[in-house]
Tab-separated table of C-alpha atoms and ligand atoms in Angstrom:
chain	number	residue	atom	x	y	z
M	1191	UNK	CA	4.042	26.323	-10.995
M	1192	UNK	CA	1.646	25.161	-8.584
M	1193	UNK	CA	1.361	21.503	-7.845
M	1194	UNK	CA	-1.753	19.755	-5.429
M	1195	UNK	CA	-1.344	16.359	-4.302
M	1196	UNK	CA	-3.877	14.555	-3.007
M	1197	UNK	CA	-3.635	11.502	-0.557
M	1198	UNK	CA	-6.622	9.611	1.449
M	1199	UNK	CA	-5.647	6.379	2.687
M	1200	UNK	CA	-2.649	4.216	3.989
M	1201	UNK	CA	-0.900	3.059	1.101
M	1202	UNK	CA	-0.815	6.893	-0.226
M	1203	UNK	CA	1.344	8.107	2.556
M	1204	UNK	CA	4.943	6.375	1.765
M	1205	UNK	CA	4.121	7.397	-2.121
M	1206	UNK	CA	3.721	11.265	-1.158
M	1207	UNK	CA	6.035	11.244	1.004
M	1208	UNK	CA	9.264	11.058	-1.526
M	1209	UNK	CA	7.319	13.601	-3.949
M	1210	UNK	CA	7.410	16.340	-1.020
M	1211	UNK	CA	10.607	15.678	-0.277
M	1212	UNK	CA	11.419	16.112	-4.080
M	1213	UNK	CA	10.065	19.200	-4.516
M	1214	UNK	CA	11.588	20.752	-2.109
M	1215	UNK	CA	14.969	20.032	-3.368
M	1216	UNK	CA	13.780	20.838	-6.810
M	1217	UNK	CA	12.952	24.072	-4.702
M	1218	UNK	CA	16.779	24.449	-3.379
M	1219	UNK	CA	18.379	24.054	-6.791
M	1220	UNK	CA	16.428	26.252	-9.306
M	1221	UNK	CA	18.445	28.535	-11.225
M	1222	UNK	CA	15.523	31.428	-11.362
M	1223	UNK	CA	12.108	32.140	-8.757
M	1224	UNK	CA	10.047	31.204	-12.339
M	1225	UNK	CA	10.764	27.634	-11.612
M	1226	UNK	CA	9.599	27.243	-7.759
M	1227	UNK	CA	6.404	25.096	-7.562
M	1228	UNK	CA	4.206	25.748	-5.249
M	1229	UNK	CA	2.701	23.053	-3.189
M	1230	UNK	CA	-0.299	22.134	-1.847
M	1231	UNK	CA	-1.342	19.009	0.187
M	1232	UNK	CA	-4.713	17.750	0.091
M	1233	UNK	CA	-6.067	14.706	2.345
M	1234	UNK	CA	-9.163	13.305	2.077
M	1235	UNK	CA	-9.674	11.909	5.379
M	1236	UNK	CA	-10.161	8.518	4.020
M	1237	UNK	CA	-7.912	7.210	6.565
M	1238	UNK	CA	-8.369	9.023	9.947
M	1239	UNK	CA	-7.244	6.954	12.796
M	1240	UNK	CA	-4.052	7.480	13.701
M	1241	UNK	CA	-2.505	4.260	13.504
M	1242	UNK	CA	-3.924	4.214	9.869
M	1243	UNK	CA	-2.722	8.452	9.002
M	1244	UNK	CA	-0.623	10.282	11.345
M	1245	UNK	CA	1.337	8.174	12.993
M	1246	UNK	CA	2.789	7.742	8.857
M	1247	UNK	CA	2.871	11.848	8.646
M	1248	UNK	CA	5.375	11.986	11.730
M	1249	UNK	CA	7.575	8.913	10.558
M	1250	UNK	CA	7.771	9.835	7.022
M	1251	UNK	CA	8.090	13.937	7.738
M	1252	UNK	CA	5.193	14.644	5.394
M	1253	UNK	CA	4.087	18.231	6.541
M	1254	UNK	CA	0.435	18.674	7.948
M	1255	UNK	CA	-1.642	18.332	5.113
M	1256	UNK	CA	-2.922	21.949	3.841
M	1257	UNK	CA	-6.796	21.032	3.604
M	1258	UNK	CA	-8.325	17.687	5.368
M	1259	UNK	CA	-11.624	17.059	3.445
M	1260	UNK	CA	-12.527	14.802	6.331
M	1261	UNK	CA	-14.668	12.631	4.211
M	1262	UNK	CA	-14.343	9.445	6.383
M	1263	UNK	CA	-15.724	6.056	6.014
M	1264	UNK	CA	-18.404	5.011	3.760
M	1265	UNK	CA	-19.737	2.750	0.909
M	1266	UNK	CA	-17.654	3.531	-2.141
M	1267	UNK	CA	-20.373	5.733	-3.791
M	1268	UNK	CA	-20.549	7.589	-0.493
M	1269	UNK	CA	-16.892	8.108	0.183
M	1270	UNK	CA	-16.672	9.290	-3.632
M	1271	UNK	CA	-19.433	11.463	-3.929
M	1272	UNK	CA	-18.202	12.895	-0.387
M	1273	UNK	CA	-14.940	13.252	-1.782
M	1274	UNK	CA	-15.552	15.097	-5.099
M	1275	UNK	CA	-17.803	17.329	-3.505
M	1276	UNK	CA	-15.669	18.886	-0.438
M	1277	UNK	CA	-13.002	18.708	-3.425
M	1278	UNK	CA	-14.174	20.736	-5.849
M	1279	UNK	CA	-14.028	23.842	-3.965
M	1280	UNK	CA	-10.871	23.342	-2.555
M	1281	UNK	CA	-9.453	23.100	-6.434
M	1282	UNK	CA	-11.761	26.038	-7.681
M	1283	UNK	CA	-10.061	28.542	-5.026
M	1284	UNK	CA	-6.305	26.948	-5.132
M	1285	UNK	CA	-6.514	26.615	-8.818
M	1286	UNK	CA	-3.565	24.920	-8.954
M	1287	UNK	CA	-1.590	23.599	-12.414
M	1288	UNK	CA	-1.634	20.194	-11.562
M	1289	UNK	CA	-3.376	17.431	-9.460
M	1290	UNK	CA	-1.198	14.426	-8.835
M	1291	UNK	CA	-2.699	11.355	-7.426
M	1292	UNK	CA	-0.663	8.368	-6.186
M	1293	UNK	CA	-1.946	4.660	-6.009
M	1294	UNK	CA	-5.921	3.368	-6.347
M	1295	UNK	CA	-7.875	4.072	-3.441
M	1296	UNK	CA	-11.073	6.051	-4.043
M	1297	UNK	CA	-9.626	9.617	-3.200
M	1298	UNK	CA	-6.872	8.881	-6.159
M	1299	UNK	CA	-9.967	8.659	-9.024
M	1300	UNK	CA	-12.464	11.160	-7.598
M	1301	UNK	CA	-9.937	13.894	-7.291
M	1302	UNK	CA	-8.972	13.254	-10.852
M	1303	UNK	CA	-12.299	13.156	-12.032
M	1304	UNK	CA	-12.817	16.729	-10.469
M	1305	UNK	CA	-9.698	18.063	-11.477
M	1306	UNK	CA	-10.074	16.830	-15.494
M	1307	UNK	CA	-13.643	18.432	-15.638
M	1308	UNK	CA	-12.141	22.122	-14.576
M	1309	UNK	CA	-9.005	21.555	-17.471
M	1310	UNK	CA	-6.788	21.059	-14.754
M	1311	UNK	CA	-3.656	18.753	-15.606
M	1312	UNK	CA	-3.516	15.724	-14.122
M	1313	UNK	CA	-0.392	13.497	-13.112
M	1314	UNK	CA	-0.755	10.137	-12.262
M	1315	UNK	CA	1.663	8.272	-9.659
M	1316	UNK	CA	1.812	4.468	-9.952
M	1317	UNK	CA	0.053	4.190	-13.296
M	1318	UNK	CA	-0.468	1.514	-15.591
M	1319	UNK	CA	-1.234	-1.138	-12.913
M	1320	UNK	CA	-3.631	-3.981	-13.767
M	1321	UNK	CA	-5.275	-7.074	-12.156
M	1322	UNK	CA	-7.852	-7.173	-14.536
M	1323	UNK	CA	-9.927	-8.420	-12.434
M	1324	UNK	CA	-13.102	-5.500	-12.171
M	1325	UNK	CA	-14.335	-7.313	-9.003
M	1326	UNK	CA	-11.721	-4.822	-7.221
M	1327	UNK	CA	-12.627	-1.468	-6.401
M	1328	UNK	CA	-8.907	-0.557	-6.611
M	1329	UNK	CA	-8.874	-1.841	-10.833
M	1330	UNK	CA	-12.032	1.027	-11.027
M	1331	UNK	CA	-9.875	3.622	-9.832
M	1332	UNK	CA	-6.677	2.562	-11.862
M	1333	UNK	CA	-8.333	2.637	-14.857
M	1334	UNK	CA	-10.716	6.050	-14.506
M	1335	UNK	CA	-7.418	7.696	-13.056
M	1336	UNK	CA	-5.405	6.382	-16.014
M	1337	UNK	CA	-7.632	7.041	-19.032
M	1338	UNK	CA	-8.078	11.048	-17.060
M	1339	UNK	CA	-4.324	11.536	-16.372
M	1340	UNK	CA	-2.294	13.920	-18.673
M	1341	UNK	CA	1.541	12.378	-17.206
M	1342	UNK	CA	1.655	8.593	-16.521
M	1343	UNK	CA	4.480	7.963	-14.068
M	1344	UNK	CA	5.090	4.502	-14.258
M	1345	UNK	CA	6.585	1.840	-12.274
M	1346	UNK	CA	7.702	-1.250	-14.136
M	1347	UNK	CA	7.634	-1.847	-17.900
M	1348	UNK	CA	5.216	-4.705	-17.460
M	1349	UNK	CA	2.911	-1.490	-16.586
M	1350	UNK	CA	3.941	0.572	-19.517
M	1351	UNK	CA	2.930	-2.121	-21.745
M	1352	UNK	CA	-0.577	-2.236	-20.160
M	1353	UNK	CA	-1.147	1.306	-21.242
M	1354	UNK	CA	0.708	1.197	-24.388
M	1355	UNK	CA	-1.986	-1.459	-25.101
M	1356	UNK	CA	-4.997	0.672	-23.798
M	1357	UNK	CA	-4.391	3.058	-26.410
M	1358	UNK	CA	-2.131	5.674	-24.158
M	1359	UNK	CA	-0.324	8.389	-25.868
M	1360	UNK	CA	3.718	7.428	-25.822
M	1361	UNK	CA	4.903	10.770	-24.727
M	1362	UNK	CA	2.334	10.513	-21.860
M	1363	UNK	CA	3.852	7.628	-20.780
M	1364	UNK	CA	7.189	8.242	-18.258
M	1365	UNK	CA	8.567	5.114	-16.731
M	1366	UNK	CA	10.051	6.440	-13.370
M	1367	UNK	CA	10.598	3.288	-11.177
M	1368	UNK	CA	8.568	2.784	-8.089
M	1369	UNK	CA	8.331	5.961	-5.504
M	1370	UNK	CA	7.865	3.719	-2.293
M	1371	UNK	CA	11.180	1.674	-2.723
M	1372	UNK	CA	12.389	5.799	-2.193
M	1373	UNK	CA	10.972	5.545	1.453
M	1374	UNK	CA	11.968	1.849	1.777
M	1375	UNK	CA	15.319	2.867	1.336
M	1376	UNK	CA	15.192	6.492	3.102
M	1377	UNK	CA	13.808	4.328	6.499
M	1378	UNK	CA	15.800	1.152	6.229
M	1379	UNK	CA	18.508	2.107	8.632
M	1380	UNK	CA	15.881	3.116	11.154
M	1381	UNK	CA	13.495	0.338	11.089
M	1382	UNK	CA	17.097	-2.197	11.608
M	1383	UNK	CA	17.471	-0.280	14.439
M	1384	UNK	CA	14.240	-1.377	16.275
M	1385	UNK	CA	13.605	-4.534	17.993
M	1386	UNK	CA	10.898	-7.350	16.598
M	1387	UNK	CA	9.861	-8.197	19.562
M	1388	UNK	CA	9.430	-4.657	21.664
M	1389	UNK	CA	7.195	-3.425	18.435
M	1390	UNK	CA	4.826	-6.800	19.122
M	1391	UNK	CA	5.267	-5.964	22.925
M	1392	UNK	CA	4.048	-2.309	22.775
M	1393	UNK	CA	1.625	-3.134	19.956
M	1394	UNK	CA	-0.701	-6.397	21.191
M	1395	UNK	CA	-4.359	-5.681	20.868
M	1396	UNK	CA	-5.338	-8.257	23.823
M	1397	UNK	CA	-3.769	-9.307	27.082
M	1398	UNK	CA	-1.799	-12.153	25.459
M	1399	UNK	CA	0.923	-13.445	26.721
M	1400	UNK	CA	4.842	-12.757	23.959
M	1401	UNK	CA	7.228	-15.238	23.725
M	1402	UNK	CA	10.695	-14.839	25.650
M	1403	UNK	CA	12.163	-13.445	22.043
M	1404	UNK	CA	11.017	-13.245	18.012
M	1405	UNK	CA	14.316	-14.428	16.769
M	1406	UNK	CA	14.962	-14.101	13.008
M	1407	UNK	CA	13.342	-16.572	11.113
M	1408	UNK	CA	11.103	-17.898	13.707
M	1409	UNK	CA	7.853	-16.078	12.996
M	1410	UNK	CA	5.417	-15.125	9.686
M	1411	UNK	CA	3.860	-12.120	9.557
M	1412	UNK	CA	0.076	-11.687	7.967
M	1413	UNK	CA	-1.710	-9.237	6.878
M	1414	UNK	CA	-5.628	-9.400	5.522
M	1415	UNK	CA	-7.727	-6.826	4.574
M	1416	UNK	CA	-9.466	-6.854	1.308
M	1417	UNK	CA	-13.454	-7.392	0.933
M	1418	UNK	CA	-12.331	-10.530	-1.178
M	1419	UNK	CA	-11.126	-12.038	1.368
M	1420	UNK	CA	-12.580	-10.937	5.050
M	1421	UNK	CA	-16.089	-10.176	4.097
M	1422	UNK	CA	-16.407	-13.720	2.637
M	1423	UNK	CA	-16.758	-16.032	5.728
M	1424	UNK	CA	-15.998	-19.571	4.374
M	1425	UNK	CA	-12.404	-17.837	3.184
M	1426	UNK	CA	-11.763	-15.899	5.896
M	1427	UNK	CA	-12.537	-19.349	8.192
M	1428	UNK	CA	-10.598	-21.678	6.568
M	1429	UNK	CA	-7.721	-19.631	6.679
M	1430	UNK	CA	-7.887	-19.023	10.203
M	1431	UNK	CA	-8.736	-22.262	11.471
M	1432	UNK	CA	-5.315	-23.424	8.972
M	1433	UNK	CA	-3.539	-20.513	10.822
M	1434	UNK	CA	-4.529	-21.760	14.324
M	1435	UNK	CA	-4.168	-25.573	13.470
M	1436	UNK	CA	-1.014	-25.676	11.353
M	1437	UNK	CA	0.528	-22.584	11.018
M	1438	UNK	CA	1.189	-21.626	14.723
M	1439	UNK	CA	2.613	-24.705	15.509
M	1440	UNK	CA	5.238	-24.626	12.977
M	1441	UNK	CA	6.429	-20.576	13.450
M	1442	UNK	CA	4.720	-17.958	15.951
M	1443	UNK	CA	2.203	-15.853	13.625
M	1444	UNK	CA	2.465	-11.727	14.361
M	1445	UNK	CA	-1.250	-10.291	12.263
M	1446	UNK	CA	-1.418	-6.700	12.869
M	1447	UNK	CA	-5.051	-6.376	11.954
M	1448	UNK	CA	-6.196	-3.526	9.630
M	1449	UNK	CA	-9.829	-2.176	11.694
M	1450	UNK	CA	-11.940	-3.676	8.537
M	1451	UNK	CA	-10.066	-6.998	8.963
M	1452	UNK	CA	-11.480	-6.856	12.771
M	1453	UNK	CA	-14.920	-5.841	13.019
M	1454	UNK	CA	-15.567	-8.753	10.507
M	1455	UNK	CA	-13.200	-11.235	12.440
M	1456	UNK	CA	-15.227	-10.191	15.648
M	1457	UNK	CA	-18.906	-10.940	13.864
M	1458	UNK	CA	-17.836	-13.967	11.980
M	1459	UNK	CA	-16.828	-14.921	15.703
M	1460	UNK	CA	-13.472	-15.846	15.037
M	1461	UNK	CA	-11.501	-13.643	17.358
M	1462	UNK	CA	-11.481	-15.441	20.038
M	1463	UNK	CA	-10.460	-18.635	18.438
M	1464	UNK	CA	-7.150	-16.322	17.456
M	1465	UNK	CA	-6.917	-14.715	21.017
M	1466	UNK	CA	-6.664	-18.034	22.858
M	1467	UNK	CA	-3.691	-19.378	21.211
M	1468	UNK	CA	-0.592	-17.845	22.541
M	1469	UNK	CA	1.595	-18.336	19.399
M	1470	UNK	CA	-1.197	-16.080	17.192
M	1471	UNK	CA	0.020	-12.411	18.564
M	1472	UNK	CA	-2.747	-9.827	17.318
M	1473	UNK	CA	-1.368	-6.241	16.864
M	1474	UNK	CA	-2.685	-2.747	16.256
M	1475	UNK	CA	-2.193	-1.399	12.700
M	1476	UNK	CA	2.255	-1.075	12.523
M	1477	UNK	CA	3.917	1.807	11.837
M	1478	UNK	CA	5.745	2.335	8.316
M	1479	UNK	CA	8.941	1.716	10.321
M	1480	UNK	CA	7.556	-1.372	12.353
M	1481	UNK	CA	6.313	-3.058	9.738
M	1482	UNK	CA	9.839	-2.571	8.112
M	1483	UNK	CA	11.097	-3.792	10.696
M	1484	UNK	CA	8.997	-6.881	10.979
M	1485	UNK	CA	9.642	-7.769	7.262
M	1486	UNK	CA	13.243	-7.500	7.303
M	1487	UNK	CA	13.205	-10.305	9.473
M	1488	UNK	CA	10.363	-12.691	9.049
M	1489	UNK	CA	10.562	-16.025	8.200
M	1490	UNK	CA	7.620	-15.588	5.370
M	1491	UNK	CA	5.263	-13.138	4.264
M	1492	UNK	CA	0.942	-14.125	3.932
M	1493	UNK	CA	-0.913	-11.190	2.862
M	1494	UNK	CA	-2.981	-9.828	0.423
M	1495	UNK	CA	-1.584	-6.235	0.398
M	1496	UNK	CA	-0.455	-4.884	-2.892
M	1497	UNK	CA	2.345	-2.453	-1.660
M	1498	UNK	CA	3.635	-5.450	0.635
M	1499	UNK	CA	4.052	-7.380	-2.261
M	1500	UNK	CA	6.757	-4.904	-3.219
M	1501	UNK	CA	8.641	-4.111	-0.656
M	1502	UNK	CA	8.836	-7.836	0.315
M	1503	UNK	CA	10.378	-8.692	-3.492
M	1504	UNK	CA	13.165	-5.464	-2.365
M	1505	UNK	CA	13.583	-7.180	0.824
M	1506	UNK	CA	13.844	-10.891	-0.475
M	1507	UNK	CA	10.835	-11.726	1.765
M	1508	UNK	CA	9.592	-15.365	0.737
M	1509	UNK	CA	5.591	-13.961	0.403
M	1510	UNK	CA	2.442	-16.120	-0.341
M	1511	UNK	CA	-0.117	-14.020	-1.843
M	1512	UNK	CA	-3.369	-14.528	-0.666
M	1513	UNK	CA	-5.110	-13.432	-3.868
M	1514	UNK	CA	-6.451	-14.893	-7.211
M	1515	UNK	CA	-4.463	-11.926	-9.247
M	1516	UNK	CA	-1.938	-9.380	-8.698
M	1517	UNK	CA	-2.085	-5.772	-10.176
M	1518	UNK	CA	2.229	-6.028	-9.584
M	1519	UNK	CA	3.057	-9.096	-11.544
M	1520	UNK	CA	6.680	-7.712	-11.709
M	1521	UNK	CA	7.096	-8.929	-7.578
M	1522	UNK	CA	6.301	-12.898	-8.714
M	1523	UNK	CA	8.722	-15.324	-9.017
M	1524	UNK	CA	8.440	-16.183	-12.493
M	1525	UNK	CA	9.321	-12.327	-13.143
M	1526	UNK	CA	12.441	-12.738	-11.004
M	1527	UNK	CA	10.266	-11.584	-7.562
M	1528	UNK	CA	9.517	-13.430	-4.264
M	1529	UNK	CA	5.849	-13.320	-4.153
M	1530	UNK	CA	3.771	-16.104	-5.316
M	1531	UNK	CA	-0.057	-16.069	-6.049
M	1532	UNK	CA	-1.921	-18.688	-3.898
M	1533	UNK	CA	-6.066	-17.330	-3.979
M	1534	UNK	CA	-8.259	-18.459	-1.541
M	1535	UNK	CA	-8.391	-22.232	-2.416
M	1536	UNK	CA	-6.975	-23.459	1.390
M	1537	UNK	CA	-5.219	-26.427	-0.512
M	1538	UNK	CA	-3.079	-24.388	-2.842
M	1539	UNK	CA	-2.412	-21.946	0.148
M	1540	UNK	CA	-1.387	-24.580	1.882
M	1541	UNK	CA	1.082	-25.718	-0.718
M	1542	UNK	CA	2.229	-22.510	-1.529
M	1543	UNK	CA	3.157	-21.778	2.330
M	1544	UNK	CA	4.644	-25.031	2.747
M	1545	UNK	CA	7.159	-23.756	-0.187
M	1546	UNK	CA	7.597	-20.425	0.216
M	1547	UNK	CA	8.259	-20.827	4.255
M	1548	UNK	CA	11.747	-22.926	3.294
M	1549	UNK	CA	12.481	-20.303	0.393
M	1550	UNK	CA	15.982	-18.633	1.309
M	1551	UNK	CA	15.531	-14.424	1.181
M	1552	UNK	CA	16.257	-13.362	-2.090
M	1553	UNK	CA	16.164	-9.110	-2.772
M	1554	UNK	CA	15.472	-8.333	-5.849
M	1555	UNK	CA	15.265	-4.714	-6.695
M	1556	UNK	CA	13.601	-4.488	-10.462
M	1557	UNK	CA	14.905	-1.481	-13.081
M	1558	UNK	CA	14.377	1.978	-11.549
M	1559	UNK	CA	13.527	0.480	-8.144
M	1560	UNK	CA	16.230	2.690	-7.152
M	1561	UNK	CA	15.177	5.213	-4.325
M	1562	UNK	CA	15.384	7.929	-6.977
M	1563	UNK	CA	11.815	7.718	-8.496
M	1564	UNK	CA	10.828	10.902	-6.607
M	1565	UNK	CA	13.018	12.836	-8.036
M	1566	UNK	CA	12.166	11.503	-11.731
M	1567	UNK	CA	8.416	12.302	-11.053
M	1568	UNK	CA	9.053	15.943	-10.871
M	1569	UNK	CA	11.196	16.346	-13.772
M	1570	UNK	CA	8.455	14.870	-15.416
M	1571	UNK	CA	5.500	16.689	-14.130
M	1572	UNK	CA	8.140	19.867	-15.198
M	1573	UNK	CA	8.721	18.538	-18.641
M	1574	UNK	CA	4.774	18.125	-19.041
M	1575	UNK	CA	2.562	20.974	-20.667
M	1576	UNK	CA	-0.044	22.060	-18.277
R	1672	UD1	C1	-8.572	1.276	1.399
R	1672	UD1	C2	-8.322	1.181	-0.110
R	1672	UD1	C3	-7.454	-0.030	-0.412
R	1672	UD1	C4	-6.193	-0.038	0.434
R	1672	UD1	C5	-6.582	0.077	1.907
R	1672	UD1	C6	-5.399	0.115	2.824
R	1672	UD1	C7	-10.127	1.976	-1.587
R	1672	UD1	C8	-11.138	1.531	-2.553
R	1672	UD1	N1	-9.556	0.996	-0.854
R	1672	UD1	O1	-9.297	0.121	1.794
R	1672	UD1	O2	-7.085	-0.005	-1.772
R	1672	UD1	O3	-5.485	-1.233	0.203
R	1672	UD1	O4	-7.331	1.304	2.066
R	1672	UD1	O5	-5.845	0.178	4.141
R	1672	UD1	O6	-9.874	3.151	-1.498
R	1672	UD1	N2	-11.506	2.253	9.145
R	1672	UD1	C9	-11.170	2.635	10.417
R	1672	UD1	N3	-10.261	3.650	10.563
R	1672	UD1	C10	-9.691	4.276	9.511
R	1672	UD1	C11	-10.053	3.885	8.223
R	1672	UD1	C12	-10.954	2.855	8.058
R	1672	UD1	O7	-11.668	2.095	11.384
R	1672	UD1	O8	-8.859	5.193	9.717
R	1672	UD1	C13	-12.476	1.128	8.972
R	1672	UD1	C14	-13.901	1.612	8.766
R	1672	UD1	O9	-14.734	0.691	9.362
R	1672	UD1	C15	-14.067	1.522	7.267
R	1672	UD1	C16	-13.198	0.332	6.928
R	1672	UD1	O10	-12.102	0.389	7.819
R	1672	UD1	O11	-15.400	1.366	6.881
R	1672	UD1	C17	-12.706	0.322	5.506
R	1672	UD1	O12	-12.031	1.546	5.218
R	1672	UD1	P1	-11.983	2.113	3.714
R	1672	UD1	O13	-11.211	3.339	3.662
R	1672	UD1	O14	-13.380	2.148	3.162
R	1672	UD1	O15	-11.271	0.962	2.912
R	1672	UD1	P2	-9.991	0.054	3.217
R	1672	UD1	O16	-10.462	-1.343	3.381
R	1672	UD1	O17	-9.119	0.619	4.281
């Protein structure tokens, strides 16, 4: 059997990761040659700084990817277009079985678009997902990728009920658990082994000055990057002037900023305002491991990252979510989680930090958020007819 994945962007890299490592054990243990799949590794190019691609193909051991489509940046009808069109060839001459596509960025639908025109089966990692809110490019791409995929590989049962109630076909429908809690748990030991501080040290964007130590519980860690948030300049103000004002004195804030989260701080004219206070320290995009790292120990969680979300309910991370809706309601508190939803209204983020920053940890690892969700994604794909 031959099996392409496809993977463009950050948040695809600790998904595909696992599934690799899956098939090749699936690879060591077959009782005839009939049963080896074949694989092939298609990126994008979505993502294409380092910081942002390889520096997660060397942590995670992902091989080089077979065929880099080097799409880029772009609008979304650009990077799509881009995408389905370097694509297509690529899938005519590997003609593989199956396409599987992890997550919702915009290299997850277009390759499954391509890929359902030419027959081709296609397998769908982290399906079922919904915000239900269509304002996010990311709910576009669930659903297209969803209603196209042949094998729905599903991560919670709040997510199989979404489908069931879209009209998906049952068998189609295999909850597996969530594939990144496998790399959460394959890097855990490694990322305990690093120190908070010397990642902040080696990582500071600007000549700032680090405190004498980042001891446990004495810092929050943020995260921004969604249009919702930084492209809109009366949210993305108020939350940094409440950062600078209120936040910083009360724990040191550590923001490794994603490169979209910059260039709009920069022409909003709010980095500098970050820059000069010394308890704000601005990193480079972290590495899988860092950030790890960085969560394990933090006092409290602000972002607006959906993969975050999750590992900081595994981790027991107290998290305020700065978003209106979550596509993972399984990692909020009333569902047993850690996260809690706080929008962009400064007054309920404001609330919701000043509870969630005296929140004790509290891991929580939901059903099949077991580290072996990998390994039930390729039985699947196996068990499927392509
Ligand atoms: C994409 C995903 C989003 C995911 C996020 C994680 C879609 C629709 N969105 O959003 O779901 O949460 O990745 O990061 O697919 N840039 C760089 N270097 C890079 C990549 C991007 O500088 O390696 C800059 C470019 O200015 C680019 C901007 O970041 O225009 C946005 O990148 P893009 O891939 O369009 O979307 P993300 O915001 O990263």
């Amino acid at each position: 059997m031959k099996i392409m994945s496809v993977v463009g962007a950050r948040p695809n890299f600790m998904k595909i990761a696992p599934f690799i490592a899956a098939i090749r054990e699936h690879n060591e243990n077959i009782a005839s040659p009939d049963e080896e799949i074949e694989h092939i590794l298609v990126h994008t190019g979505q993502h294409y700084d380092d910081s942002m691609s390889n520096t997660f193909f060397e942590e995670l051991n992902i091989p080089q990817a077979d065929i880099n489509l080097g799409v880029g940046s772009g609008t979304h009808a650009e990077q799509i277009a881009k995408t389905m069109l370097a694509f297509e060839p690529v899938l005519l001459e590997k003609n593989p079985d199956w396409v599987v596509v992890v997550g919702d960025v915009n290299a997850t639908s277009a390759c499954s678009q391509v890929a359902k025109k030419y027959d081709i089966a296609v397998a769908h990692i982290e399906s079922g997902l919904r915000s239900y809110d269509m304002m996010m490019p990311e709910e576009v791409n669930r659903i297209i990728t969803d209603r196209l995929s042949d094998v729905l590989l599903v991560p919670d049962r709040l997510s199989c009920d979404n489908l069931r109630r879209e009209g998906c076909a049952e068998e189609s429908i295999k909850f597996v658990g969530n594939i990144m809690i496998d790399t959460l748990d394959a890097q855990k030991a490694l990322a305990q082994d690093l120190d908070p501080l010397a990642i902040v040290r080696e990582k500071l964007l600007e000549d700032q000055s680090v405190p004498e130590s980042l001891d446990d519980d004495r810092f929050a860690l943020m995260t921004v990057h969604r249009p919702s948030n930084i492209d809109n300049k009366e949210i993305i103000e108020q939350l940094v002037k409440w950062i600078d004002s209120t936040v910083s004195n009360d724990l040191i804030v550590v923001w490794p900023v994603h490169p979209r989260a910059r260039k709009m701080l920069e022409h909003f004219r709010l980095w500098d305002l970050l820059i000069q206070n010394p308890r704000i320290l601005l990193t480079s995009p972290l590495g899988y491991r860092e950030m790890l790292c960085l969560n394990s120990t933090t006092r409290v969680m602000l972002t607006d990252s959906g993969g975050l979300q999750e590992e900081c309910c595994v981790l027991g991370t107290p998290t305020v979510v700065l978003r209106e809706n979550t596509e993972r309601p399984i990692t909020l508190h009333e569902n047993g989680g850690t996260c809690v939803l706080a929008g962009s209204d400064i007054e309920i983020i404001k609330a919701k930090y000043r509870l969630m920053r005296n929140m004790p940890r509290k891991p929580e690892r939901p059903e099949f958020w077991d580290g072996d969700t990998a390994r039930r994604c390729v039985e699947a794909i196996c068990g499927g007819a392509a």
